[in-house]
Short mmCIF file of C-alpha atoms in Angstrom, two decimals:
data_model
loop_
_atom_site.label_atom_id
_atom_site.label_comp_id
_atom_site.label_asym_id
_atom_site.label_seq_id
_atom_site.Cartn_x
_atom_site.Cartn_y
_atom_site.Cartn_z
CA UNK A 7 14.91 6.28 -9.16
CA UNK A 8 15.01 2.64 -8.11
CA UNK A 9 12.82 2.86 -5.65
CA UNK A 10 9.99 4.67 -7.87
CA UNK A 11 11.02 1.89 -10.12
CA UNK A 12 10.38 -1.17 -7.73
CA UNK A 13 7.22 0.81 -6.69
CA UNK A 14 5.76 1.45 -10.42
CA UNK A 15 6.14 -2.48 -11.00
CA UNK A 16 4.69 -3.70 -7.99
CA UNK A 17 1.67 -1.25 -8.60
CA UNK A 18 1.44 -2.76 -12.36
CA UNK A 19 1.50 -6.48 -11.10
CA UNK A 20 -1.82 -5.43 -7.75
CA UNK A 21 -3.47 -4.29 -11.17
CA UNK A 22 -3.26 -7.29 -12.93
CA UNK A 23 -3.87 -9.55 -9.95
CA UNK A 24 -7.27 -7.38 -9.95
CA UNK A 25 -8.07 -8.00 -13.02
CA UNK A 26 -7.43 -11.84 -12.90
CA UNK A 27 -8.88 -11.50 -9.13
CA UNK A 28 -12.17 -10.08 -10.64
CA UNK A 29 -12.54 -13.41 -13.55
CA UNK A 30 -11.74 -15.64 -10.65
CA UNK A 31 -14.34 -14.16 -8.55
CA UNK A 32 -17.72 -14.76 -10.98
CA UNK A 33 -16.59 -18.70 -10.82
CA UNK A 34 -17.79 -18.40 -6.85
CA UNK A 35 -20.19 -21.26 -7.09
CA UNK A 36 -23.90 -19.96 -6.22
CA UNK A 37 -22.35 -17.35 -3.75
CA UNK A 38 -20.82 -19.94 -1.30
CA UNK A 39 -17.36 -19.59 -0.11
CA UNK A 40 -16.11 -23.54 -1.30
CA UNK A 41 -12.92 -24.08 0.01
CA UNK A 42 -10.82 -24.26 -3.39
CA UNK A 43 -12.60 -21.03 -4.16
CA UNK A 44 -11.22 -19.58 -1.05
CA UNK A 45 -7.70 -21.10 -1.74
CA UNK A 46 -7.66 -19.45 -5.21
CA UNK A 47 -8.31 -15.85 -3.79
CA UNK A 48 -5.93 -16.17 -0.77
CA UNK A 49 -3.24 -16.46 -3.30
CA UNK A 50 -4.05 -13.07 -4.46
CA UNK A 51 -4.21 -11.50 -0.40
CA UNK A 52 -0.66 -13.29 -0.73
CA UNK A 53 0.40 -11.59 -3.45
CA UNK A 54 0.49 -8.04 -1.46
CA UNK A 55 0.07 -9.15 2.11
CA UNK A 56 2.63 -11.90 2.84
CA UNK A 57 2.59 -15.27 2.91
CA UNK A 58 1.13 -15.75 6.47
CA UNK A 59 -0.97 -12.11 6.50
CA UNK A 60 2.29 -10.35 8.11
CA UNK A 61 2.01 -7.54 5.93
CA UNK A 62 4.64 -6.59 3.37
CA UNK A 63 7.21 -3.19 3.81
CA UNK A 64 7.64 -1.56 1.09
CA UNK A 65 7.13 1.37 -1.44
CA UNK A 66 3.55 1.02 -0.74
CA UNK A 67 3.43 -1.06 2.80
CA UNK A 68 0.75 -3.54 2.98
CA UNK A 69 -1.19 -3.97 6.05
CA UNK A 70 -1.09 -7.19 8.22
CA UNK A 71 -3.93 -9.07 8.54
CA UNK A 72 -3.33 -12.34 10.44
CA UNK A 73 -4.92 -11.83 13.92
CA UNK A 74 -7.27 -9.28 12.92
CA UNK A 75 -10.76 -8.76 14.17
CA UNK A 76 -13.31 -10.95 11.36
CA UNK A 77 -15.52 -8.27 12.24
CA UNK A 78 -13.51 -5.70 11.26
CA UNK A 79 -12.69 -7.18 8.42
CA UNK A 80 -15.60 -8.07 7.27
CA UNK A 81 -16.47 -3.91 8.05
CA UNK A 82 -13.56 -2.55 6.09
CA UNK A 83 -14.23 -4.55 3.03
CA UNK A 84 -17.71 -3.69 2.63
CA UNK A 85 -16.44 -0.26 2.68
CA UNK A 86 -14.28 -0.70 0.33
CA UNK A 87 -17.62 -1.92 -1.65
CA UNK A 88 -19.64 0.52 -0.49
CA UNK A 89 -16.88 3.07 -1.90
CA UNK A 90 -16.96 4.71 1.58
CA UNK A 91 -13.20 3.77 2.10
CA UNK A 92 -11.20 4.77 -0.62
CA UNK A 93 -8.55 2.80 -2.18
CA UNK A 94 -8.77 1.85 -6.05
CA UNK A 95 -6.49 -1.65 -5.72
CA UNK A 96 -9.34 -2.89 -2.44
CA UNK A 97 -11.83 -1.41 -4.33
CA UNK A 98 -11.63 -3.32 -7.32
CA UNK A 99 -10.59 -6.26 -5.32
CA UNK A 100 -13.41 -6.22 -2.55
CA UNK A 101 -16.63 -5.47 -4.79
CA UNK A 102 -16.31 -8.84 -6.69
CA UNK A 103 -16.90 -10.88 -3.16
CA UNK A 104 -19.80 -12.56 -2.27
CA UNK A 105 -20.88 -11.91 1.43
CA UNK A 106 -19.75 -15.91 2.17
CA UNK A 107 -16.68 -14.81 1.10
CA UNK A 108 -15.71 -11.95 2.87
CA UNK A 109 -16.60 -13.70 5.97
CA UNK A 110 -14.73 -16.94 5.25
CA UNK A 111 -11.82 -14.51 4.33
CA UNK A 112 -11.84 -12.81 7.31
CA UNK A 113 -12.30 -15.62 9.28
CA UNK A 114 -9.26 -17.27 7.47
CA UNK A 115 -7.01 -13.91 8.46
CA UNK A 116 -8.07 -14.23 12.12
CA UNK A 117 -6.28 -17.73 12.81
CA UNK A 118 -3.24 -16.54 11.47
CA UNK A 119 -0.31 -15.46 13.92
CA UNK A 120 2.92 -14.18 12.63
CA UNK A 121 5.53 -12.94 14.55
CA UNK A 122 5.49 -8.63 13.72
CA UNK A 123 7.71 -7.49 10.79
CA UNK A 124 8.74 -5.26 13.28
CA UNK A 125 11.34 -2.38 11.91
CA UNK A 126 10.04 0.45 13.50
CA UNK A 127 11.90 3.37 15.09
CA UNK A 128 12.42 2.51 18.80
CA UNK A 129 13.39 6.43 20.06
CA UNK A 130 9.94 7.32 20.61
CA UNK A 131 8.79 4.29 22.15
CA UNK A 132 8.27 4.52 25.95
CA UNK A 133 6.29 7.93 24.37
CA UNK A 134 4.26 5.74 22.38
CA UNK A 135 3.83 3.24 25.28
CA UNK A 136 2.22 6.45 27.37
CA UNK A 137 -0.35 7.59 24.77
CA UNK A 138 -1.08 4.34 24.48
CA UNK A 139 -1.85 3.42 27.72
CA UNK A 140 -2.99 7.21 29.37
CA UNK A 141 -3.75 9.01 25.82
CA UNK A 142 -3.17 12.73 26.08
CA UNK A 143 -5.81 14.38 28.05
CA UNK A 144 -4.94 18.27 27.35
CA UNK A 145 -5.60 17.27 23.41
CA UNK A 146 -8.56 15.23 23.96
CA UNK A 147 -7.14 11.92 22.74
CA UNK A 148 -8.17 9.22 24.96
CA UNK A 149 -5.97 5.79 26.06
CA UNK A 150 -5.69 3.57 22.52
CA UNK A 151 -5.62 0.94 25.51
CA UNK A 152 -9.61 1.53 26.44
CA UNK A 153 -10.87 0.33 22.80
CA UNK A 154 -8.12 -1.59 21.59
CA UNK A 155 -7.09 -3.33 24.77
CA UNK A 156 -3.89 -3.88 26.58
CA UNK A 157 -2.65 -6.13 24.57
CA UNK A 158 -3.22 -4.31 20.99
CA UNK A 159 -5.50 -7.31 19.79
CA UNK A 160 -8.92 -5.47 19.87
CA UNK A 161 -12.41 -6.77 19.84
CA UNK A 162 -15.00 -7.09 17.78
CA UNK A 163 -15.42 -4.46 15.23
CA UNK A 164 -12.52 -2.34 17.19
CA UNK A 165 -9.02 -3.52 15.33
CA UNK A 166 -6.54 -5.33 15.98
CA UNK A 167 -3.14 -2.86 16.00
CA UNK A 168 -0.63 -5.40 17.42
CA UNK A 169 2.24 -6.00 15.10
CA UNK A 170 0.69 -3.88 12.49
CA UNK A 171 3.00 -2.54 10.12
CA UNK A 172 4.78 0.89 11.65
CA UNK A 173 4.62 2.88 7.88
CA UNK A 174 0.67 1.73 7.37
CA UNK A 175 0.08 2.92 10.82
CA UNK A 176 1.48 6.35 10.23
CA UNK A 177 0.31 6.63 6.98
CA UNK A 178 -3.33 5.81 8.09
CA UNK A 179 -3.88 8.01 11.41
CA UNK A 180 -1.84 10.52 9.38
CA UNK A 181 -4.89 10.93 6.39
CA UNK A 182 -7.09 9.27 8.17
CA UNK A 183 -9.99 12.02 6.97
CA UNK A 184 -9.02 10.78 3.18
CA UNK A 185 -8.62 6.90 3.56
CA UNK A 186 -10.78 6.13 5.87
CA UNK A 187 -15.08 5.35 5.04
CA UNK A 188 -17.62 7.26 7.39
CA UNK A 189 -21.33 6.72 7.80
CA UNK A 190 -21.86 2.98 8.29
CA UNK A 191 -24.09 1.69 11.76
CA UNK A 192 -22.00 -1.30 11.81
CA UNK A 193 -18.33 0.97 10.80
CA UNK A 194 -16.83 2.35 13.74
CA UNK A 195 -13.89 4.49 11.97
CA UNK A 196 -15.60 7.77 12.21
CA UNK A 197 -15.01 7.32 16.11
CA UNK A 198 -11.10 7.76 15.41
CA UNK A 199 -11.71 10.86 13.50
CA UNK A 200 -11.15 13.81 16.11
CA UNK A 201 -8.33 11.35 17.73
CA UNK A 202 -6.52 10.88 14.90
CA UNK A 203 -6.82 14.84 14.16
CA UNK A 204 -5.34 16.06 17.43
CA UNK A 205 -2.60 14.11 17.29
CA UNK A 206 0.85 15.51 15.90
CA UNK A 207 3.17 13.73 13.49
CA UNK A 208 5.42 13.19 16.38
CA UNK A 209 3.28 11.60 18.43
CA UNK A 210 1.70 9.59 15.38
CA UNK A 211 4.34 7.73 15.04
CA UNK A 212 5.85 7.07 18.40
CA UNK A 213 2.31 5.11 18.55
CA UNK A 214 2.80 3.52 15.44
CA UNK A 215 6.21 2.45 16.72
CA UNK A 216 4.67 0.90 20.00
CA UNK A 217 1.94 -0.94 18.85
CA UNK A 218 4.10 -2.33 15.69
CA UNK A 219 6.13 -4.25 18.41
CA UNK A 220 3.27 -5.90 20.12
CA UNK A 221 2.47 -9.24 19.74
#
């Protein structure tokens, strides 16, 4: 009961933020990213994703950011404009940024460098490590190594998954049909469909738990 408590509250005070997020936003002077208007909005990205982009475990658990891919970024939140990815908080949040903005915000996210949360389980790991690095051939999921690198830290448009947060992982390759935006030139998600379908829960989050400890 606690818990749904906590979780009700800190889903009341993302809706206000959006709200005040969304007034902020229409002072944007002429549609460039000033840096006291990009100051005022990373207070919000605070808010729900940590001080330094780390992320934030929790009822709802808040991705990290800091490392991440600008081009990515930059991707993901024109979905969430674009109301191809669906998420009513991003949504609300993303649609009131000017293009200057998303790229100075992404941009901002990329020079960041926490150390991971961490957290995860660590049974599953050296099972994790393997799908990781060889992917599971009989089920047609290739190496998570070939896109997103050795290290986790991806390229480009591919994401960053070192460090990420172990419950956001699970929670996104787990509904990744219903979270995720398709049909984009420039959004490469719908390439993680059929991977994320063929693999079991098991197996989702023994690679959750791997790449939540890289760095």
């Amino acid at each position: 009961m606690l818990r749904s408590t906590a979780g009700l509250g800190r889903a009341l005070q993302a809706l206000m933020l959006v709200l005040a997020f969304s007034v902020a936003c229409h002072a944007e002077d002429g549609g460039v990213a000033s840096r006291g208007s990009l100051e005022a909005k990373l207070e919000y990205c605070k808010t729900c994703h940590g001080l330094s982009g780390q992320g934030y475990r929790g009822y709802f658990p808040m991705p990290r950011l800091a490392g991440q891919q600008p081009q990515y970024l930059e991707n993901q939140l024109r979905a969430f404009i674009e109301r191809r990815r669906t998420n009513p908080i991003m949504a609300n949040v993303a649609h009131v940024l000017s293009p200057s903005m998303v790229s100075a915000l992404a941009a901002h996210f990329k020079s960041l460098d926490p150390k991971p949360i961490g957290g995860a389980p660590r049974g599953s790991l050296a099972v994790g490590k393997r799908i990781y690095e060889e992917g599971i051939p009989e089920a047609n999921v290739p190496a998570c190594s070939a896109c997103h690198g050795t290290d986790g830290r991806g390229q480009n448009e591919i994401p960053r998954l070192a460090g990420q947060l172990y419950d956001y992982t699970v929670g996104q390759l787990g509904g990744w049909a219903k979270v995720r935006g398709q049909g984009s030139a420039v959004d490469t998600s719908a390439i993680m469909a059929p991977t994320a379908h063929n693999l079991s829960r098991s197996q989702v989050e023994a690679v959750a738990a791997y790449v939540g400890y890289l760095q």
